[in-house]
Amino acid sequence: GENVEQHPSTLSVQEGDSAVIKCTYSDSASNYFPWYKQELGKGPQLIIDIRSNVGEKKDQRIAVTLNKTAKHFSLHITETQPEDSAVYFCAASSSYGKLTFGQGTILTVHP
Amino acid sequence: NAGVMQNPRHLVRRRGQEARLRCSPMKGHSHVYWYRQLPEEGLKFMVYLQKENIIDESGMPKERFSAEFPKEGPSILRIQQVVRGDSAAYFCASSPTRQGVYEQYFGPGTRLTVT
């Protein structure tokens, strides 16, 4: 089955800096890669996703890149703000949408 | 448009009791997924259902756990004879019916505590 590795497990940045979180996947058939933000006590919130026919996607301060050959994808957050502090999860799916999640990254943005 | 709804938000059960977790998908969504999140861990897939059908239950323990999504009403995740190891957050997600659309939208979760 699919296996998703996520790094780093914790990330601390100063407000205004950029943050990058990286994930690798094992199943070459995976074709959908979403990113979720989870705040304490809440459910995961879909923030951006990318499909295998696209190499990069951007939405305001958030961007995701995908390298199918290397089987890795990354989340980039620019101009970080304290409200970006949360746990971020990457995921991969190869079929009808069953998601395999990474272990999560705790992002802390210091004012 | 209301989001995915789950209830109860918190559930406390003694060992050996039954737990019933309910999930109402977003309007227009007929695909439901259940995931479990243990403390300090990521989410693990349990089961995927469409109306009146279980499509994939490969992530669900063979014993004590069952799920349904009836024609009318919410999806139900049922855990019989709960044990302490069942303590976790259980999340439901729903997805649109359109073919090739995979976005999953999560509910707030049910936090189960087994004492």
PDB file of C-alpha atoms in Angstrom:
ATOM      1  CA  GLY A   1       0.000   0.000   0.000  1.00  0.00           C
ATOM      2  CA  GLU A   2       0.855   3.671  -0.127  1.00  0.00           C
ATOM      3  CA  ASN A   3       3.290   5.154   2.384  1.00  0.00           C
ATOM      4  CA  VAL A   4       3.733   8.890   2.901  1.00  0.00           C
ATOM      5  CA  GLU A   5       6.683  10.391   4.772  1.00  0.00           C
ATOM      6  CA  GLN A   6       6.559  14.002   5.947  1.00  0.00           C
ATOM      7  CA  HIS A   7       9.352  16.289   7.167  1.00  0.00           C
ATOM      8  CA  PRO A   8      10.069  18.123   9.332  1.00  0.00           C
ATOM      9  CA  SER A   9       7.941  17.055  12.280  1.00  0.00           C
ATOM     10  CA  THR A  10       8.250  20.537  13.815  1.00  0.00           C
ATOM     11  CA  LEU A  11       9.036  23.871  12.197  1.00  0.00           C
ATOM     12  CA  SER A  12       9.522  27.192  13.918  1.00  0.00           C
ATOM     13  CA  VAL A  13       9.773  30.448  11.939  1.00  0.00           C
ATOM     14  CA  GLN A  14       9.596  34.173  12.524  1.00  0.00           C
ATOM     15  CA  GLU A  15       6.594  36.092  11.257  1.00  0.00           C
ATOM     16  CA  GLY A  16       7.185  37.120   7.653  1.00  0.00           C
ATOM     17  CA  ASP A  17       9.554  34.257   6.881  1.00  0.00           C
ATOM     18  CA  SER A  18       8.755  31.388   4.532  1.00  0.00           C
ATOM     19  CA  ALA A  19       7.963  27.827   5.604  1.00  0.00           C
ATOM     20  CA  VAL A  20       8.503  24.692   3.548  1.00  0.00           C
ATOM     21  CA  ILE A  21       7.169  21.217   4.354  1.00  0.00           C
ATOM     22  CA  LYS A  22       8.155  18.203   2.281  1.00  0.00           C
ATOM     23  CA  CYS A  23       6.526  14.842   1.642  1.00  0.00           C
ATOM     24  CA  THR A  24       7.486  11.722  -0.258  1.00  0.00           C
ATOM     25  CA  TYR A  25       5.188   8.939  -1.396  1.00  0.00           C
ATOM     26  CA  SER A  26       5.793   5.368  -2.453  1.00  0.00           C
ATOM     27  CA  ASP A  27       2.978   4.437  -4.845  1.00  0.00           C
ATOM     28  CA  SER A  28       3.698   5.661  -8.381  1.00  0.00           C
ATOM     29  CA  ALA A  29      -0.027   5.317  -9.142  1.00  0.00           C
ATOM     30  CA  SER A  30      -0.877   8.137  -6.727  1.00  0.00           C
ATOM     31  CA  ASN A  31      -2.361  11.046  -8.631  1.00  0.00           C
ATOM     32  CA  TYR A  32      -3.931  13.401  -6.089  1.00  0.00           C
ATOM     33  CA  PHE A  33      -2.049  15.245  -3.329  1.00  0.00           C
ATOM     34  CA  PRO A  34      -3.959  17.472  -0.880  1.00  0.00           C
ATOM     35  CA  TRP A  35      -2.639  19.476   2.066  1.00  0.00           C
ATOM     36  CA  TYR A  36      -4.625  19.985   5.237  1.00  0.00           C
ATOM     37  CA  LYS A  37      -4.297  22.421   8.122  1.00  0.00           C
ATOM     38  CA  GLN A  38      -5.505  21.259  11.516  1.00  0.00           C
ATOM     39  CA  GLU A  39      -5.945  23.596  14.456  1.00  0.00           C
ATOM     40  CA  LEU A  40      -6.233  22.345  17.992  1.00  0.00           C
ATOM     41  CA  GLY A  41      -9.525  20.602  18.652  1.00  0.00           C
ATOM     42  CA  LYS A  42     -10.741  20.959  15.076  1.00  0.00           C
ATOM     43  CA  GLY A  43     -11.026  18.833  11.969  1.00  0.00           C
ATOM     44  CA  PRO A  44      -8.511  19.033   9.104  1.00  0.00           C
ATOM     45  CA  GLN A  45      -9.149  21.874   6.682  1.00  0.00           C
ATOM     46  CA  LEU A  46      -8.267  21.453   3.015  1.00  0.00           C
ATOM     47  CA  ILE A  47      -5.983  24.356   2.065  1.00  0.00           C
ATOM     48  CA  ILE A  48      -4.613  23.370  -1.337  1.00  0.00           C
ATOM     49  CA  ASP A  49      -4.279  20.312  -3.548  1.00  0.00           C
ATOM     50  CA  ILE A  50      -2.531  19.266  -6.720  1.00  0.00           C
ATOM     51  CA  ARG A  51      -3.070  16.567  -9.315  1.00  0.00           C
ATOM     52  CA  SER A  52      -0.390  14.574 -11.062  1.00  0.00           C
ATOM     53  CA  ASN A  53      -0.832  16.350 -14.385  1.00  0.00           C
ATOM     54  CA  VAL A  54       0.333  19.641 -12.837  1.00  0.00           C
ATOM     55  CA  GLY A  55       3.772  20.535 -11.482  1.00  0.00           C
ATOM     56  CA  GLU A  56       2.894  23.569  -9.401  1.00  0.00           C
ATOM     57  CA  LYS A  57      -0.160  25.331  -8.033  1.00  0.00           C
ATOM     58  CA  LYS A  58      -0.426  28.603  -6.142  1.00  0.00           C
ATOM     59  CA  ASP A  59      -3.144  30.226  -4.064  1.00  0.00           C
ATOM     60  CA  GLN A  60      -2.147  33.583  -2.565  1.00  0.00           C
ATOM     61  CA  ARG A  61       0.562  32.887   0.039  1.00  0.00           C
ATOM     62  CA  ILE A  62       0.393  29.105  -0.380  1.00  0.00           C
ATOM     63  CA  ALA A  63       1.955  27.037  -3.141  1.00  0.00           C
ATOM     64  CA  VAL A  64       2.448  23.332  -3.741  1.00  0.00           C
ATOM     65  CA  THR A  65       4.988  21.699  -6.056  1.00  0.00           C
ATOM     66  CA  LEU A  66       5.015  18.124  -7.307  1.00  0.00           C
ATOM     67  CA  ASN A  67       7.886  16.081  -8.703  1.00  0.00           C
ATOM     68  CA  LYS A  68       6.407  12.832 -10.023  1.00  0.00           C
ATOM     69  CA  THR A  69       9.755  11.384 -11.035  1.00  0.00           C
ATOM     70  CA  ALA A  70      11.178  11.750  -7.541  1.00  0.00           C
ATOM     71  CA  LYS A  71       7.784  11.061  -5.921  1.00  0.00           C
ATOM     72  CA  HIS A  72       7.828  14.068  -3.678  1.00  0.00           C
ATOM     73  CA  PHE A  73       5.724  17.162  -3.177  1.00  0.00           C
ATOM     74  CA  SER A  74       6.121  20.248  -1.040  1.00  0.00           C
ATOM     75  CA  LEU A  75       4.048  22.964   0.601  1.00  0.00           C
ATOM     76  CA  HIS A  76       5.398  26.517   0.571  1.00  0.00           C
ATOM     77  CA  ILE A  77       3.933  29.254   2.761  1.00  0.00           C
ATOM     78  CA  THR A  78       5.288  32.752   2.206  1.00  0.00           C
ATOM     79  CA  GLU A  79       5.005  35.787   4.483  1.00  0.00           C
ATOM     80  CA  THR A  80       3.948  33.626   7.396  1.00  0.00           C
ATOM     81  CA  GLN A  81       1.602  35.023  10.019  1.00  0.00           C
ATOM     82  CA  PRO A  82       0.914  33.865  13.599  1.00  0.00           C
ATOM     83  CA  GLU A  83      -2.484  32.531  12.465  1.00  0.00           C
ATOM     84  CA  ASP A  84      -0.639  30.090  10.181  1.00  0.00           C
ATOM     85  CA  SER A  85       0.464  28.235  13.335  1.00  0.00           C
ATOM     86  CA  ALA A  86      -1.144  24.786  13.226  1.00  0.00           C
ATOM     87  CA  VAL A  87      -0.431  21.166  12.309  1.00  0.00           C
ATOM     88  CA  TYR A  88      -0.097  20.577   8.573  1.00  0.00           C
ATOM     89  CA  PHE A  89      -0.689  17.204   6.939  1.00  0.00           C
ATOM     90  CA  CYS A  90       0.137  16.060   3.451  1.00  0.00           C
ATOM     91  CA  ALA A  91      -1.725  13.158   1.868  1.00  0.00           C
ATOM     92  CA  ALA A  92      -1.732  11.047  -1.268  1.00  0.00           C
ATOM     93  CA  SER A  93      -4.436   9.135  -3.112  1.00  0.00           C
ATOM     94  CA  SER A  94      -4.223   6.700  -5.976  1.00  0.00           C
ATOM     95  CA  SER A  95      -7.813   5.743  -6.571  1.00  0.00           C
ATOM     96  CA  TYR A  96     -11.264   6.854  -5.523  1.00  0.00           C
ATOM     97  CA  GLY A  97      -9.962   9.245  -2.921  1.00  0.00           C
ATOM     98  CA  LYS A  98      -8.855   7.077  -0.028  1.00  0.00           C
ATOM     99  CA  LEU A  99      -6.188   9.270   1.543  1.00  0.00           C
ATOM    100  CA  THR A 100      -2.903   8.155   3.077  1.00  0.00           C
ATOM    101  CA  PHE A 101      -1.610  10.877   5.390  1.00  0.00           C
ATOM    102  CA  GLY A 102       1.847  11.922   6.448  1.00  0.00           C
ATOM    103  CA  GLN A 103       2.708  12.161  10.131  1.00  0.00           C
ATOM    104  CA  GLY A 104       2.141  15.900  10.335  1.00  0.00           C
ATOM    105  CA  THR A 105       4.258  19.030  10.853  1.00  0.00           C
ATOM    106  CA  ILE A 106       3.714  21.348  13.796  1.00  0.00           C
ATOM    107  CA  LEU A 107       4.294  24.852  12.445  1.00  0.00           C
ATOM    108  CA  THR A 108       4.859  27.676  14.922  1.00  0.00           C
ATOM    109  CA  VAL A 109       5.070  31.244  13.662  1.00  0.00           C
ATOM    110  CA  HIS A 110       6.574  33.625  16.228  1.00  0.00           C
ATOM    111  CA  PRO A 111       5.381  37.246  16.159  1.00  0.00           C
TER     112      PRO A 111
ATOM    113  CA  ASN B   1     -24.068  25.485   2.791  1.00  0.00           C
ATOM    114  CA  ALA B   2     -23.480  23.627   6.011  1.00  0.00           C
ATOM    115  CA  GLY B   3     -20.263  21.691   6.325  1.00  0.00           C
ATOM    116  CA  VAL B   4     -19.798  18.095   7.431  1.00  0.00           C
ATOM    117  CA  MET B   5     -21.511  17.549  10.747  1.00  0.00           C
ATOM    118  CA  GLN B   6     -20.518  15.033  13.362  1.00  0.00           C
ATOM    119  CA  ASN B   7     -22.069  14.188  16.677  1.00  0.00           C
ATOM    120  CA  PRO B   8     -21.483  13.857  19.428  1.00  0.00           C
ATOM    121  CA  ARG B   9     -18.348  15.988  19.618  1.00  0.00           C
ATOM    122  CA  HIS B  10     -17.209  14.238  22.771  1.00  0.00           C
ATOM    123  CA  LEU B  11     -18.164  10.765  23.918  1.00  0.00           C
ATOM    124  CA  VAL B  12     -17.136   8.962  27.084  1.00  0.00           C
ATOM    125  CA  ARG B  13     -17.709   5.232  27.367  1.00  0.00           C
ATOM    126  CA  ARG B  14     -16.703   2.620  29.900  1.00  0.00           C
ATOM    127  CA  ARG B  15     -14.880  -0.473  28.723  1.00  0.00           C
ATOM    128  CA  GLY B  16     -17.323  -2.969  27.228  1.00  0.00           C
ATOM    129  CA  GLN B  17     -19.957  -0.406  26.219  1.00  0.00           C
ATOM    130  CA  GLU B  18     -20.941   0.513  22.681  1.00  0.00           C
ATOM    131  CA  ALA B  19     -20.074   3.761  20.920  1.00  0.00           C
ATOM    132  CA  ARG B  20     -22.111   5.190  18.037  1.00  0.00           C
ATOM    133  CA  LEU B  21     -20.654   8.041  16.032  1.00  0.00           C
ATOM    134  CA  ARG B  22     -22.761   9.906  13.496  1.00  0.00           C
ATOM    135  CA  CYS B  23     -21.777  11.838  10.390  1.00  0.00           C
ATOM    136  CA  SER B  24     -23.906  13.942   8.066  1.00  0.00           C
ATOM    137  CA  PRO B  25     -22.079  14.784   4.832  1.00  0.00           C
ATOM    138  CA  MET B  26     -22.176  18.124   3.081  1.00  0.00           C
ATOM    139  CA  LYS B  27     -25.220  18.768   0.938  1.00  0.00           C
ATOM    140  CA  GLY B  28     -24.830  17.108  -2.437  1.00  0.00           C
ATOM    141  CA  HIS B  29     -22.116  14.704  -1.251  1.00  0.00           C
ATOM    142  CA  SER B  30     -22.812  10.990  -1.318  1.00  0.00           C
ATOM    143  CA  HIS B  31     -19.313   9.675  -0.539  1.00  0.00           C
ATOM    144  CA  VAL B  32     -18.302   9.320   3.106  1.00  0.00           C
ATOM    145  CA  TYR B  33     -14.949   8.354   4.580  1.00  0.00           C
ATOM    146  CA  TRP B  34     -14.066   7.623   8.203  1.00  0.00           C
ATOM    147  CA  TYR B  35     -10.576   8.218   9.616  1.00  0.00           C
ATOM    148  CA  ARG B  36      -9.111   7.682  13.069  1.00  0.00           C
ATOM    149  CA  GLN B  37      -6.498   9.909  14.680  1.00  0.00           C
ATOM    150  CA  LEU B  38      -4.615   8.631  17.684  1.00  0.00           C
ATOM    151  CA  PRO B  39      -2.956  11.201  19.981  1.00  0.00           C
ATOM    152  CA  GLU B  40       0.118  12.806  18.396  1.00  0.00           C
ATOM    153  CA  GLU B  41      -0.394  10.864  15.157  1.00  0.00           C
ATOM    154  CA  GLY B  42      -1.708  11.381  11.664  1.00  0.00           C
ATOM    155  CA  LEU B  43      -5.035  10.244  10.340  1.00  0.00           C
ATOM    156  CA  LYS B  44      -5.583   6.619   9.333  1.00  0.00           C
ATOM    157  CA  PHE B  45      -8.194   5.544   6.819  1.00  0.00           C
ATOM    158  CA  MET B  46     -10.868   3.204   8.146  1.00  0.00           C
ATOM    159  CA  VAL B  47     -13.738   2.860   5.693  1.00  0.00           C
ATOM    160  CA  TYR B  48     -15.256   4.368   2.546  1.00  0.00           C
ATOM    161  CA  LEU B  49     -18.996   4.264   1.949  1.00  0.00           C
ATOM    162  CA  GLN B  50     -21.516   5.393  -0.582  1.00  0.00           C
ATOM    163  CA  LYS B  51     -25.241   5.384   0.037  1.00  0.00           C
ATOM    164  CA  GLU B  52     -26.202   1.852   1.111  1.00  0.00           C
ATOM    165  CA  ASN B  53     -22.817   0.436   0.056  1.00  0.00           C
ATOM    166  CA  ILE B  54     -19.505  -0.214   1.751  1.00  0.00           C
ATOM    167  CA  ILE B  55     -16.869   0.343  -0.937  1.00  0.00           C
ATOM    168  CA  ASP B  56     -13.662  -0.224   1.030  1.00  0.00           C
ATOM    169  CA  GLU B  57     -13.338  -1.262   4.669  1.00  0.00           C
ATOM    170  CA  SER B  58      -9.699  -2.323   4.493  1.00  0.00           C
ATOM    171  CA  GLY B  59      -8.665   0.039   7.282  1.00  0.00           C
ATOM    172  CA  MET B  60     -11.269  -1.030   9.763  1.00  0.00           C
ATOM    173  CA  PRO B  61     -10.557  -3.662  12.447  1.00  0.00           C
ATOM    174  CA  LYS B  62     -12.340  -6.907  11.597  1.00  0.00           C
ATOM    175  CA  GLU B  63     -13.959  -7.251  14.982  1.00  0.00           C
ATOM    176  CA  ARG B  64     -16.113  -4.858  16.986  1.00  0.00           C
ATOM    177  CA  PHE B  65     -16.177  -2.141  14.306  1.00  0.00           C
ATOM    178  CA  SER B  66     -18.895  -1.618  11.713  1.00  0.00           C
ATOM    179  CA  ALA B  67     -20.091   1.229   9.517  1.00  0.00           C
ATOM    180  CA  GLU B  68     -23.163   2.024   7.504  1.00  0.00           C
ATOM    181  CA  PHE B  69     -24.529   4.812   5.327  1.00  0.00           C
ATOM    182  CA  PRO B  70     -28.249   4.240   4.873  1.00  0.00           C
ATOM    183  CA  LYS B  71     -30.394   5.674   2.123  1.00  0.00           C
ATOM    184  CA  GLU B  72     -31.843   8.124   4.613  1.00  0.00           C
ATOM    185  CA  GLY B  73     -30.012   9.625   7.548  1.00  0.00           C
ATOM    186  CA  PRO B  74     -26.403   9.988   8.624  1.00  0.00           C
ATOM    187  CA  SER B  75     -23.528   7.582   8.309  1.00  0.00           C
ATOM    188  CA  ILE B  76     -22.888   5.635  11.515  1.00  0.00           C
ATOM    189  CA  LEU B  77     -19.604   4.247  12.823  1.00  0.00           C
ATOM    190  CA  ARG B  78     -20.307   1.692  15.517  1.00  0.00           C
ATOM    191  CA  ILE B  79     -17.772   0.319  17.980  1.00  0.00           C
ATOM    192  CA  GLN B  80     -18.932  -2.552  20.151  1.00  0.00           C
ATOM    193  CA  GLN B  81     -17.360  -3.543  23.464  1.00  0.00           C
ATOM    194  CA  VAL B  82     -14.979  -0.596  23.480  1.00  0.00           C
ATOM    195  CA  VAL B  83     -11.471  -0.946  24.935  1.00  0.00           C
ATOM    196  CA  ARG B  84      -9.044   1.743  26.086  1.00  0.00           C
ATOM    197  CA  GLY B  85      -7.129   1.490  22.812  1.00  0.00           C
ATOM    198  CA  ASP B  86     -10.211   2.767  20.979  1.00  0.00           C
ATOM    199  CA  SER B  87      -9.732   6.185  22.588  1.00  0.00           C
ATOM    200  CA  ALA B  88      -9.041   8.534  19.685  1.00  0.00           C
ATOM    201  CA  ALA B  89     -10.526  11.258  17.535  1.00  0.00           C
ATOM    202  CA  TYR B  90     -12.745   9.908  14.765  1.00  0.00           C
ATOM    203  CA  PHE B  91     -13.199  12.094  11.728  1.00  0.00           C
ATOM    204  CA  CYS B  92     -15.671  11.825   8.936  1.00  0.00           C
ATOM    205  CA  ALA B  93     -15.068  13.358   5.517  1.00  0.00           C
ATOM    206  CA  SER B  94     -17.382  13.734   2.558  1.00  0.00           C
ATOM    207  CA  SER B  95     -16.696  14.112  -1.126  1.00  0.00           C
ATOM    208  CA  PRO B  96     -18.772  15.256  -4.090  1.00  0.00           C
ATOM    209  CA  THR B  97     -20.434  12.713  -6.291  1.00  0.00           C
ATOM    210  CA  ARG B  98     -18.882  13.976  -9.525  1.00  0.00           C
ATOM    211  CA  GLN B  99     -16.533  11.472 -11.119  1.00  0.00           C
ATOM    212  CA  GLY B 100     -12.885  12.318 -10.820  1.00  0.00           C
ATOM    213  CA  VAL B 101     -13.429  14.866  -8.052  1.00  0.00           C
ATOM    214  CA  TYR B 102     -11.534  13.776  -4.988  1.00  0.00           C
ATOM    215  CA  GLU B 103     -11.655  16.691  -2.563  1.00  0.00           C
ATOM    216  CA  GLN B 104     -12.564  15.527   0.913  1.00  0.00           C
ATOM    217  CA  TYR B 105     -14.009  17.895   3.461  1.00  0.00           C
ATOM    218  CA  PHE B 106     -13.713  16.942   7.082  1.00  0.00           C
ATOM    219  CA  GLY B 107     -16.054  17.341   9.993  1.00  0.00           C
ATOM    220  CA  PRO B 108     -15.007  18.546  13.459  1.00  0.00           C
ATOM    221  CA  GLY B 109     -14.572  14.994  14.722  1.00  0.00           C
ATOM    222  CA  THR B 110     -15.815  12.940  17.652  1.00  0.00           C
ATOM    223  CA  ARG B 111     -13.382  12.522  20.495  1.00  0.00           C
ATOM    224  CA  LEU B 112     -13.955   9.153  22.116  1.00  0.00           C
ATOM    225  CA  THR B 113     -12.603   8.483  25.573  1.00  0.00           C
ATOM    226  CA  VAL B 114     -12.832   4.986  27.012  1.00  0.00           C
ATOM    227  CA  THR B 115     -12.490   4.789  30.771  1.00  0.00           C
TER     228      THR B 115
END
